[in-house]
PDB file of N, CA and C in Angstrom:
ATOM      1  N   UNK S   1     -13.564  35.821 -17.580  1.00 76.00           N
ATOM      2  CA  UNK S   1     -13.195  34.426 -17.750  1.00 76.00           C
ATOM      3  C   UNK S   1     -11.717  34.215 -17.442  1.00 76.00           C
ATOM      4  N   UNK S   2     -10.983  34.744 -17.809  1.00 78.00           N
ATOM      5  CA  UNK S   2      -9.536  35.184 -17.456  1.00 78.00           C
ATOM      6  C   UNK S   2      -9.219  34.914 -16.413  1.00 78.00           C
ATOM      7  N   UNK S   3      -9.879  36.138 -15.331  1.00 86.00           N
ATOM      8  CA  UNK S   3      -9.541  36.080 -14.210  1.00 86.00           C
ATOM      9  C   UNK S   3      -9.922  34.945 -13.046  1.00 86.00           C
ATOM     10  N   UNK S   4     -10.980  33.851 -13.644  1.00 89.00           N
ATOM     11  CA  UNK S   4     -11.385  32.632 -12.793  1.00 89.00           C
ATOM     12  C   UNK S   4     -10.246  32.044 -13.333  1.00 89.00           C
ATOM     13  N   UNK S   5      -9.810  31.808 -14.678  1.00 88.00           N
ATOM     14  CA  UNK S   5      -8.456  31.450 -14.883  1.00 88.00           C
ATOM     15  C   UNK S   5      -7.249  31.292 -14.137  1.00 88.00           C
ATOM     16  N   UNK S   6      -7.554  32.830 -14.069  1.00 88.00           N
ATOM     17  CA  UNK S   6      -5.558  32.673 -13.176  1.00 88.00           C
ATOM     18  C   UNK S   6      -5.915  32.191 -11.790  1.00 88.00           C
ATOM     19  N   UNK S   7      -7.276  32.712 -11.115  1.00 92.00           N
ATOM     20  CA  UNK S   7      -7.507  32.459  -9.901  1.00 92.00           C
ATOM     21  C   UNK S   7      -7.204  30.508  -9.725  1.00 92.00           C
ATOM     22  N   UNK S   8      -7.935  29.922 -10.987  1.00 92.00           N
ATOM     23  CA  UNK S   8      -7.594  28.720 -10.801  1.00 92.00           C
ATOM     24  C   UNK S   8      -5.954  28.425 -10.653  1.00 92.00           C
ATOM     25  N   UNK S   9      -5.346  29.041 -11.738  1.00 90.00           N
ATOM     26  CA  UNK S   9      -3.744  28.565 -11.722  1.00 90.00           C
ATOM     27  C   UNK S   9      -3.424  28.794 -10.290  1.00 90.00           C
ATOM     28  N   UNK S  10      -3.705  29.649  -9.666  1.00 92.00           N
ATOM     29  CA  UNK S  10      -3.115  29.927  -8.040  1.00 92.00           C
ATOM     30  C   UNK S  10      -3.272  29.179  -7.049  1.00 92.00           C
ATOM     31  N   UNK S  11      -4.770  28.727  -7.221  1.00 93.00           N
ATOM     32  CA  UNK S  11      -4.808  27.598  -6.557  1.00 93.00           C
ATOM     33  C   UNK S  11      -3.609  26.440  -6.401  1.00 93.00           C
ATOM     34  N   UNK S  12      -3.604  26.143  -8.134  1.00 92.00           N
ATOM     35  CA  UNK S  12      -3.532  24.700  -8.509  1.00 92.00           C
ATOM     36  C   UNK S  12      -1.596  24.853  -7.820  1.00 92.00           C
ATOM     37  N   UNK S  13      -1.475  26.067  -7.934  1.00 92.00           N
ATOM     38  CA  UNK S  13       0.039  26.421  -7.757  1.00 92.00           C
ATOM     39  C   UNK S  13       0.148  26.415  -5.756  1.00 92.00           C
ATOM     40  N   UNK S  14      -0.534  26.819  -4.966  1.00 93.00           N
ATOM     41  CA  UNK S  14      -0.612  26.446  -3.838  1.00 93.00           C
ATOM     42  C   UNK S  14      -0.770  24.947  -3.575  1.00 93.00           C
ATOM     43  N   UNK S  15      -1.215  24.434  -4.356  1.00 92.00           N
ATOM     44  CA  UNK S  15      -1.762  22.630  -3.540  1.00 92.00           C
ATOM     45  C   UNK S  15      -0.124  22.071  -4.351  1.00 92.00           C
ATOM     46  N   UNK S  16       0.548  22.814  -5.142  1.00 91.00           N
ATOM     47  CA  UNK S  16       1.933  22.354  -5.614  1.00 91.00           C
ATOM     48  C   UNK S  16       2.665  22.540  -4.456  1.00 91.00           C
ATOM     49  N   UNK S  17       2.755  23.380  -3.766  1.00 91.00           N
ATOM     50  CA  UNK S  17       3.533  24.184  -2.392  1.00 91.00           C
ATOM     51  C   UNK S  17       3.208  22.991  -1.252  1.00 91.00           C
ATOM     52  N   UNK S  18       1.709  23.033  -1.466  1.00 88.00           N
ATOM     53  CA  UNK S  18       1.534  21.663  -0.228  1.00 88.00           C
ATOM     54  C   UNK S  18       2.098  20.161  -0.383  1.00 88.00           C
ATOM     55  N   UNK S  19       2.159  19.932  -1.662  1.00 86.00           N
ATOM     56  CA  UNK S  19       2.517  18.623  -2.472  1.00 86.00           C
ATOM     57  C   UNK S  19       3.639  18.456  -1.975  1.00 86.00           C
ATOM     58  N   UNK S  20       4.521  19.832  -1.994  1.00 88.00           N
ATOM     59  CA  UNK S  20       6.032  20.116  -1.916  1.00 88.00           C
ATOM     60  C   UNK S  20       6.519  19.471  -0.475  1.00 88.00           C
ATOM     61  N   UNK S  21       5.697  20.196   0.318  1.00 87.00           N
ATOM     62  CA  UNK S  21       6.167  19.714   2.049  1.00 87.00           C
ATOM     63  C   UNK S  21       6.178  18.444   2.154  1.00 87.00           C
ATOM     64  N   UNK S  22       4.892  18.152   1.723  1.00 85.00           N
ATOM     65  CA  UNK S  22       5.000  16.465   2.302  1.00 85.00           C
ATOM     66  C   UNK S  22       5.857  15.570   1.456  1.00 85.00           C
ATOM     67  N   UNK S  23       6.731  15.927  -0.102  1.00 84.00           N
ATOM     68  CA  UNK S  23       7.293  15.584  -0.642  1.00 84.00           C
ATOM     69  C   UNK S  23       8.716  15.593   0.724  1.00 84.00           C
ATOM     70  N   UNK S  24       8.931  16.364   0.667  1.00 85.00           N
ATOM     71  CA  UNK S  24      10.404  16.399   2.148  1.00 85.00           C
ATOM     72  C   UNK S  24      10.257  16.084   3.665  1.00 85.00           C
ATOM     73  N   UNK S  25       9.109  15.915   3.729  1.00 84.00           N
ATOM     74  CA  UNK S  25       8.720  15.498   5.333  1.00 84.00           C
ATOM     75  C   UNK S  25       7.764  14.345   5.476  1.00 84.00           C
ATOM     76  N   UNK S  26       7.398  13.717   4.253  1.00 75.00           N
ATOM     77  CA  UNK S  26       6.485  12.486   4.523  1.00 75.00           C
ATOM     78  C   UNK S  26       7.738  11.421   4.616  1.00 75.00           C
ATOM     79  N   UNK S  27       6.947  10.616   5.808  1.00 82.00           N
ATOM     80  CA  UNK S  27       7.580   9.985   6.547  1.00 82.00           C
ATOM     81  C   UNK S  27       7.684   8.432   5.926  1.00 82.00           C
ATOM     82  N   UNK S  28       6.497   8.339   5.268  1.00 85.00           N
ATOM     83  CA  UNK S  28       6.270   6.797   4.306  1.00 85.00           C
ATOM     84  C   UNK S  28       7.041   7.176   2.360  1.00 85.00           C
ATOM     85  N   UNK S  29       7.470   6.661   1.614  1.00 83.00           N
ATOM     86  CA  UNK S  29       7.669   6.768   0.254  1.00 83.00           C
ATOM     87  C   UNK S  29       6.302   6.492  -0.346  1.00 83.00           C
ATOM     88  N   UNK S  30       5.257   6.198  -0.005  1.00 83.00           N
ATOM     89  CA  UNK S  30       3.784   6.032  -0.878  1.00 83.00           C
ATOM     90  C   UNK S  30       3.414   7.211  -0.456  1.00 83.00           C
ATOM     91  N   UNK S  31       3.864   8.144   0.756  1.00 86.00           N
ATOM     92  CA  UNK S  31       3.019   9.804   1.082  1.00 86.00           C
ATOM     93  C   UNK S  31       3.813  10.673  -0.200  1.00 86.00           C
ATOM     94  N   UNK S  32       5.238   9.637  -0.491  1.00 84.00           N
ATOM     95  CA  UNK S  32       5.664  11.082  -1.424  1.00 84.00           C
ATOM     96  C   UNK S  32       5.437  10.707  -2.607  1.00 84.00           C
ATOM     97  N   UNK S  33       5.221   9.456  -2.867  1.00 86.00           N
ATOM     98  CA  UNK S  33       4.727   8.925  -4.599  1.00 86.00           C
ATOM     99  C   UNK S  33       3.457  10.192  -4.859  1.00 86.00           C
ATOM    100  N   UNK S  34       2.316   9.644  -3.944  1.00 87.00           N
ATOM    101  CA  UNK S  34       1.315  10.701  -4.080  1.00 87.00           C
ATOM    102  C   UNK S  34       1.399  12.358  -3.816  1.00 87.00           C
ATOM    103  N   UNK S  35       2.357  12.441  -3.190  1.00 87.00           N
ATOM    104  CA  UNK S  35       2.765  14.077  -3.786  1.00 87.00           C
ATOM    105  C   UNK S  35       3.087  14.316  -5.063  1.00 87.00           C
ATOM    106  N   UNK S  36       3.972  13.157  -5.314  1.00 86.00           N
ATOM    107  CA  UNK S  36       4.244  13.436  -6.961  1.00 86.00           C
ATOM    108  C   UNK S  36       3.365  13.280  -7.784  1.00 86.00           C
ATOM    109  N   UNK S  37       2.786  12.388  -7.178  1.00 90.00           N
ATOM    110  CA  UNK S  37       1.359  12.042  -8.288  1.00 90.00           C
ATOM    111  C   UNK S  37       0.418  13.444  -8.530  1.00 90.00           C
ATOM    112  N   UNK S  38       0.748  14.386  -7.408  1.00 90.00           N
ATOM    113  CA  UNK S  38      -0.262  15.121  -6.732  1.00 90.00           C
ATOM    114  C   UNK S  38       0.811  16.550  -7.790  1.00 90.00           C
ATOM    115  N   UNK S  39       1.910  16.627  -8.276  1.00 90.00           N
ATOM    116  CA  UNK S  39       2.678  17.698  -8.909  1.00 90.00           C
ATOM    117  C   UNK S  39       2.251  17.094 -10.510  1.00 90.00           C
ATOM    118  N   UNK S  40       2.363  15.649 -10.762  1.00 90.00           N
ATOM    119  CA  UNK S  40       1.499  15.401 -12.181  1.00 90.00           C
ATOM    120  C   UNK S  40       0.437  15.944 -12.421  1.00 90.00           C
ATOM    121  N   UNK S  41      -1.253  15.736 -11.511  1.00 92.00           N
ATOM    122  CA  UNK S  41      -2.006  15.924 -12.062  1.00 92.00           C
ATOM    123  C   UNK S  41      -2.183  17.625 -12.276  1.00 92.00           C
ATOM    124  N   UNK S  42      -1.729  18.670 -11.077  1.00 93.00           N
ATOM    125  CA  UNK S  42      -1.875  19.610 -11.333  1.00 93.00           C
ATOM    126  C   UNK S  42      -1.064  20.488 -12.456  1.00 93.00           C
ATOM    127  N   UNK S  43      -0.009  19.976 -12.954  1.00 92.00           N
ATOM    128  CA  UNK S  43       0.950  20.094 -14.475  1.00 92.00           C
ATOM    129  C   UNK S  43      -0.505  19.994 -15.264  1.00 92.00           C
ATOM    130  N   UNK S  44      -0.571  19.057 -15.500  1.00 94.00           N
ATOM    131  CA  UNK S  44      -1.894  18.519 -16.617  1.00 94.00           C
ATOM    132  C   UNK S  44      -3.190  19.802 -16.283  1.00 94.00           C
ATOM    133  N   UNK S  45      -3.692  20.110 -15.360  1.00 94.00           N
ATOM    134  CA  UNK S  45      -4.434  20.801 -14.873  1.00 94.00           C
ATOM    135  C   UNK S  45      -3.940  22.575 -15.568  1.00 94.00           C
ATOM    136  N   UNK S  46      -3.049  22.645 -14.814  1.00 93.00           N
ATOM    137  CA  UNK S  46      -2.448  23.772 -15.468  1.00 93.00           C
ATOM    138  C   UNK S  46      -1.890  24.104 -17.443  1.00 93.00           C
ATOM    139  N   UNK S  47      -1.917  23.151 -17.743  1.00 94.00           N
ATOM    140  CA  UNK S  47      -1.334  23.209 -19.217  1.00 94.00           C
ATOM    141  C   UNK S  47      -2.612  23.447 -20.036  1.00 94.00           C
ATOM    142  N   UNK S  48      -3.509  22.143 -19.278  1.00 94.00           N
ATOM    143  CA  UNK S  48      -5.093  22.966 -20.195  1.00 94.00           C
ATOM    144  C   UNK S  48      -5.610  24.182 -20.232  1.00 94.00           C
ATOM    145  N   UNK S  49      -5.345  24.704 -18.578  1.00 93.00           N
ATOM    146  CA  UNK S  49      -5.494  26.069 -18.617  1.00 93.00           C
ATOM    147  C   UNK S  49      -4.772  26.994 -19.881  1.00 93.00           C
ATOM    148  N   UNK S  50      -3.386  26.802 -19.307  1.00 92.00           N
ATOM    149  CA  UNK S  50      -3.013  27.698 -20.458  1.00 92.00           C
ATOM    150  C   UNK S  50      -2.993  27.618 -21.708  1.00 92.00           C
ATOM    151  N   UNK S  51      -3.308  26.422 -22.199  1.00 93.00           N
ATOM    152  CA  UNK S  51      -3.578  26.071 -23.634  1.00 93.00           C
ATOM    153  C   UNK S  51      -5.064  27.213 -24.205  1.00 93.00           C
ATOM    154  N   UNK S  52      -5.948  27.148 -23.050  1.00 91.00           N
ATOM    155  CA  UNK S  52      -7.300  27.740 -23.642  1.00 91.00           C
ATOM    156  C   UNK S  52      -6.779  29.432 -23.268  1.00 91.00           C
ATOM    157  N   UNK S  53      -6.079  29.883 -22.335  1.00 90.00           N
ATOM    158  CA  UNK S  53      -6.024  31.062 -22.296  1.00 90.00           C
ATOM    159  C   UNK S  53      -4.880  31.767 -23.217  1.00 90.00           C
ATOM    160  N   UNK S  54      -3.832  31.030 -23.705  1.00 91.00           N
ATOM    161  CA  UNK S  54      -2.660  31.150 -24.802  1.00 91.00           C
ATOM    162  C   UNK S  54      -2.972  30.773 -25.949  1.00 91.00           C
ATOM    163  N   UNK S  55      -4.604  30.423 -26.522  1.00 92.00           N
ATOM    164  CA  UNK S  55      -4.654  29.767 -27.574  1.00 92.00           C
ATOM    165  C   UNK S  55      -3.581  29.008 -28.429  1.00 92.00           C
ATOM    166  N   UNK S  56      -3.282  27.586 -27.361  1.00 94.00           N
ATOM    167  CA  UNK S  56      -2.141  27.122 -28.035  1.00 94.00           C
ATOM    168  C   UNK S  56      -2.430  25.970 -28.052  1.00 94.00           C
ATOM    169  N   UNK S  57      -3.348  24.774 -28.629  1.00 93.00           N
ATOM    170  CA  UNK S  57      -3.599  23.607 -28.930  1.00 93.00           C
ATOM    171  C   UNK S  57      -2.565  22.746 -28.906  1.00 93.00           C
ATOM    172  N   UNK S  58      -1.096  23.307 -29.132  1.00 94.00           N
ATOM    173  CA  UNK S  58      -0.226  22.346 -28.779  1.00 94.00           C
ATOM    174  C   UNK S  58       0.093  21.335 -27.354  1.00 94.00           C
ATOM    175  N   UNK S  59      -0.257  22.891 -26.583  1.00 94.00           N
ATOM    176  CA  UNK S  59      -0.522  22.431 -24.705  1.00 94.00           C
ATOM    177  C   UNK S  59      -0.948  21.310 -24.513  1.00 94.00           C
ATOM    178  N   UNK S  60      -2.201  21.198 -25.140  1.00 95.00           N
ATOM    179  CA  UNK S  60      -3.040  19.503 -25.119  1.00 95.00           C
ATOM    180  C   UNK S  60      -2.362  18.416 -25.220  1.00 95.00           C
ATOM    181  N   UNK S  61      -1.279  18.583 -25.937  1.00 95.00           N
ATOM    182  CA  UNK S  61      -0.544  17.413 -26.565  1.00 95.00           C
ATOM    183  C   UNK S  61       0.462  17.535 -25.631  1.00 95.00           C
ATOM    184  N   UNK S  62       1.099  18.228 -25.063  1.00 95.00           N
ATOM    185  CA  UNK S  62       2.217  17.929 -23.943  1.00 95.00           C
ATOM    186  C   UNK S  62       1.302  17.990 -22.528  1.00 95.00           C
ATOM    187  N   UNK S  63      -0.207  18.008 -22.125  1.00 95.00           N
ATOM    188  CA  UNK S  63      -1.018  18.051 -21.231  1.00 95.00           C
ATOM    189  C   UNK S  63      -0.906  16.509 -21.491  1.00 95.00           C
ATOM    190  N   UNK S  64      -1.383  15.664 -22.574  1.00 95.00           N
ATOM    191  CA  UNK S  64      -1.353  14.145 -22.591  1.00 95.00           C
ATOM    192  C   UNK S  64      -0.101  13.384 -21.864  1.00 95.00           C
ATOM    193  N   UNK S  65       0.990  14.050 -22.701  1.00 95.00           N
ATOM    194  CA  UNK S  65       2.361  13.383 -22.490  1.00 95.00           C
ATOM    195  C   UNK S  65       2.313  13.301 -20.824  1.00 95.00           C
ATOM    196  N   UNK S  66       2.409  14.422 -20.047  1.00 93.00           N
ATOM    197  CA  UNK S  66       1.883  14.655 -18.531  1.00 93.00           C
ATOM    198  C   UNK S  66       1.574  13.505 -18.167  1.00 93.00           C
ATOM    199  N   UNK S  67       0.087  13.455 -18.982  1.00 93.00           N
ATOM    200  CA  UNK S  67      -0.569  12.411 -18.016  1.00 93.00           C
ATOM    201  C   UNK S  67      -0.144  11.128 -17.684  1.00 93.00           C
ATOM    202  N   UNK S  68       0.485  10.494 -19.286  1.00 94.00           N
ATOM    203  CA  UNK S  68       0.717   9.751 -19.723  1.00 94.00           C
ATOM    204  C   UNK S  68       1.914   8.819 -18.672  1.00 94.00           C
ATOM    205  N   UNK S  69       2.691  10.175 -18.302  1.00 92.00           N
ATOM    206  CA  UNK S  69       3.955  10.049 -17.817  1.00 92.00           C
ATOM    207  C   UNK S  69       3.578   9.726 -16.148  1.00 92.00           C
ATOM    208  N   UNK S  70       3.088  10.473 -15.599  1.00 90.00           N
ATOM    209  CA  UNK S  70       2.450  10.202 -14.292  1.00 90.00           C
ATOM    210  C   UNK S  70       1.924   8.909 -13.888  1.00 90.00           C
ATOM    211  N   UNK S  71       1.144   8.531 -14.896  1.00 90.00           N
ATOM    212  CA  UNK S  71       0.120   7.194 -14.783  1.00 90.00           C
ATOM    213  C   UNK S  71       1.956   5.759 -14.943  1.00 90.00           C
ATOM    214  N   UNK S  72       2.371   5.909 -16.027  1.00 93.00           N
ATOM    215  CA  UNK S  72       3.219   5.215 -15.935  1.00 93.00           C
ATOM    216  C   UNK S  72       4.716   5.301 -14.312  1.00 93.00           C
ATOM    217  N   UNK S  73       4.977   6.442 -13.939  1.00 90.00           N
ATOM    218  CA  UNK S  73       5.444   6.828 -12.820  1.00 90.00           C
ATOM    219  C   UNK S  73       4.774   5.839 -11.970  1.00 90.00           C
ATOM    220  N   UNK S  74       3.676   5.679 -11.522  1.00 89.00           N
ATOM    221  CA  UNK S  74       2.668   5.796 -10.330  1.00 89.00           C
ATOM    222  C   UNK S  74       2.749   3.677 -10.333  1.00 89.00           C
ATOM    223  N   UNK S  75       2.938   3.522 -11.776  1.00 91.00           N
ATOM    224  CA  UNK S  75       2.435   1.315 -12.013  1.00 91.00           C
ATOM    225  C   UNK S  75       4.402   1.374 -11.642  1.00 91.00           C
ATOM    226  N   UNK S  76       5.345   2.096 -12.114  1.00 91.00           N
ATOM    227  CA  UNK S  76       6.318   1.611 -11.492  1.00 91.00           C
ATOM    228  C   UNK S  76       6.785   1.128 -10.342  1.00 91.00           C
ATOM    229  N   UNK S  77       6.507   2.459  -9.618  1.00 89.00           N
ATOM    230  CA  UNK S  77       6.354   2.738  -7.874  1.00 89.00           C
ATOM    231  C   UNK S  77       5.552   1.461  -7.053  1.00 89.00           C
ATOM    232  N   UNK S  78       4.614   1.055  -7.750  1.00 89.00           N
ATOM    233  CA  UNK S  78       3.700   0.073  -7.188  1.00 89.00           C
ATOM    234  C   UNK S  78       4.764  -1.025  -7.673  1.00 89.00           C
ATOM    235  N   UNK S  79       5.134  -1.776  -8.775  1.00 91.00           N
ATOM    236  CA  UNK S  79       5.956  -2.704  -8.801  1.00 91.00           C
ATOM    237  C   UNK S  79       7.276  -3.067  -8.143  1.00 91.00           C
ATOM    238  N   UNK S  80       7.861  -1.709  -7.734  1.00 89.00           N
ATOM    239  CA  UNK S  80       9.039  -1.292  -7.114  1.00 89.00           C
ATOM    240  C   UNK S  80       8.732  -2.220  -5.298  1.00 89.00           C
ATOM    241  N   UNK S  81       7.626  -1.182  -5.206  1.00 87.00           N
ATOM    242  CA  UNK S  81       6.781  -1.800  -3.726  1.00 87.00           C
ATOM    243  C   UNK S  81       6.690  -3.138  -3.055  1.00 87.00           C
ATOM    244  N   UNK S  82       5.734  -3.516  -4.685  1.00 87.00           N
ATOM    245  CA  UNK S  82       5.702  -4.801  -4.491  1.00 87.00           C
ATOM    246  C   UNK S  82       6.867  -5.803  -3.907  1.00 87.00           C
ATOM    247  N   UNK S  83       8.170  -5.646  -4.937  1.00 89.00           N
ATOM    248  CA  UNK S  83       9.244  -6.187  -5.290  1.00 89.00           C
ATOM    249  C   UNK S  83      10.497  -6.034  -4.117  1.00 89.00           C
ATOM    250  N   UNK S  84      10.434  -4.716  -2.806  1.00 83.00           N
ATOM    251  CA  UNK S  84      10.647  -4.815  -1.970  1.00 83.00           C
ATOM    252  C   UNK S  84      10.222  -5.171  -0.953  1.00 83.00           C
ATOM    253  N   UNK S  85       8.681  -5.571  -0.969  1.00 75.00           N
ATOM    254  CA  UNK S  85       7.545  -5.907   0.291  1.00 75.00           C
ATOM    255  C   UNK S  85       7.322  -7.463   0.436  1.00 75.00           C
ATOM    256  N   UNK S  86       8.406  -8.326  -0.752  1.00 54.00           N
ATOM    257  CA  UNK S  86       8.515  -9.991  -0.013  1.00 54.00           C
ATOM    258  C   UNK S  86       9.537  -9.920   0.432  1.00 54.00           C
TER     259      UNK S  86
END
C-alpha cells in the first residue's frame, strides 16, 4: 500500500514540474493562473497522502486550508480579469 503511495506522490510531483514550465513560458496569465491552480490541487492531493501514510490527521486540516486558499486565489484572478477586460 505504501508503495502505490509514494508511486502516487511521484506522479503528483512530476505534473508539479509540468505546472512549473508553463508557469514561466505560458504565454496568456489564465495558462499560468491554471498552473497555479494546477500546484494547489496537487498540495491538497499530496497532504492527504501523507496524512494517511504519517498517521497525522492534522494534514487534513492544512489539506482544507489548501483548498480553501486555491479556490479563493482562482475568484480573485477572475475578478482581477474581469476588471482589466473593460
Amino acid at each position: 500500500m505504501i508503495t502505490a503511495l509514494s508511486i502516487i506522490l511521484i506522479v503528483l510531483l512530476v505534473s508539479i514540474l509540468g505546472g512549473l514550465i508553463r508557469v514561466l513560458r505560458g504565454p496568456e496569465p489564465a495558462e499560468r493562473m491554471l498552473a497555479a491552480q494546477l500546484f494547489g490541487t496537487a498540495s491538497v492531493a499530496m497532504l492527504l497522502i501523507l496524512s494517511r501514510v504519517m498517521a497525522m490527521p492534522a494534514l487534513l486540516d492544512v489539506a482544507l486550508v489548501f483548498a480553501l486558499l486555491a479556490a479563493v486565489t482562482l475568484v480573485c484572478f477572475v475578478v482581477l480579469a474581469a476588471k482589466e477586460g473593460r
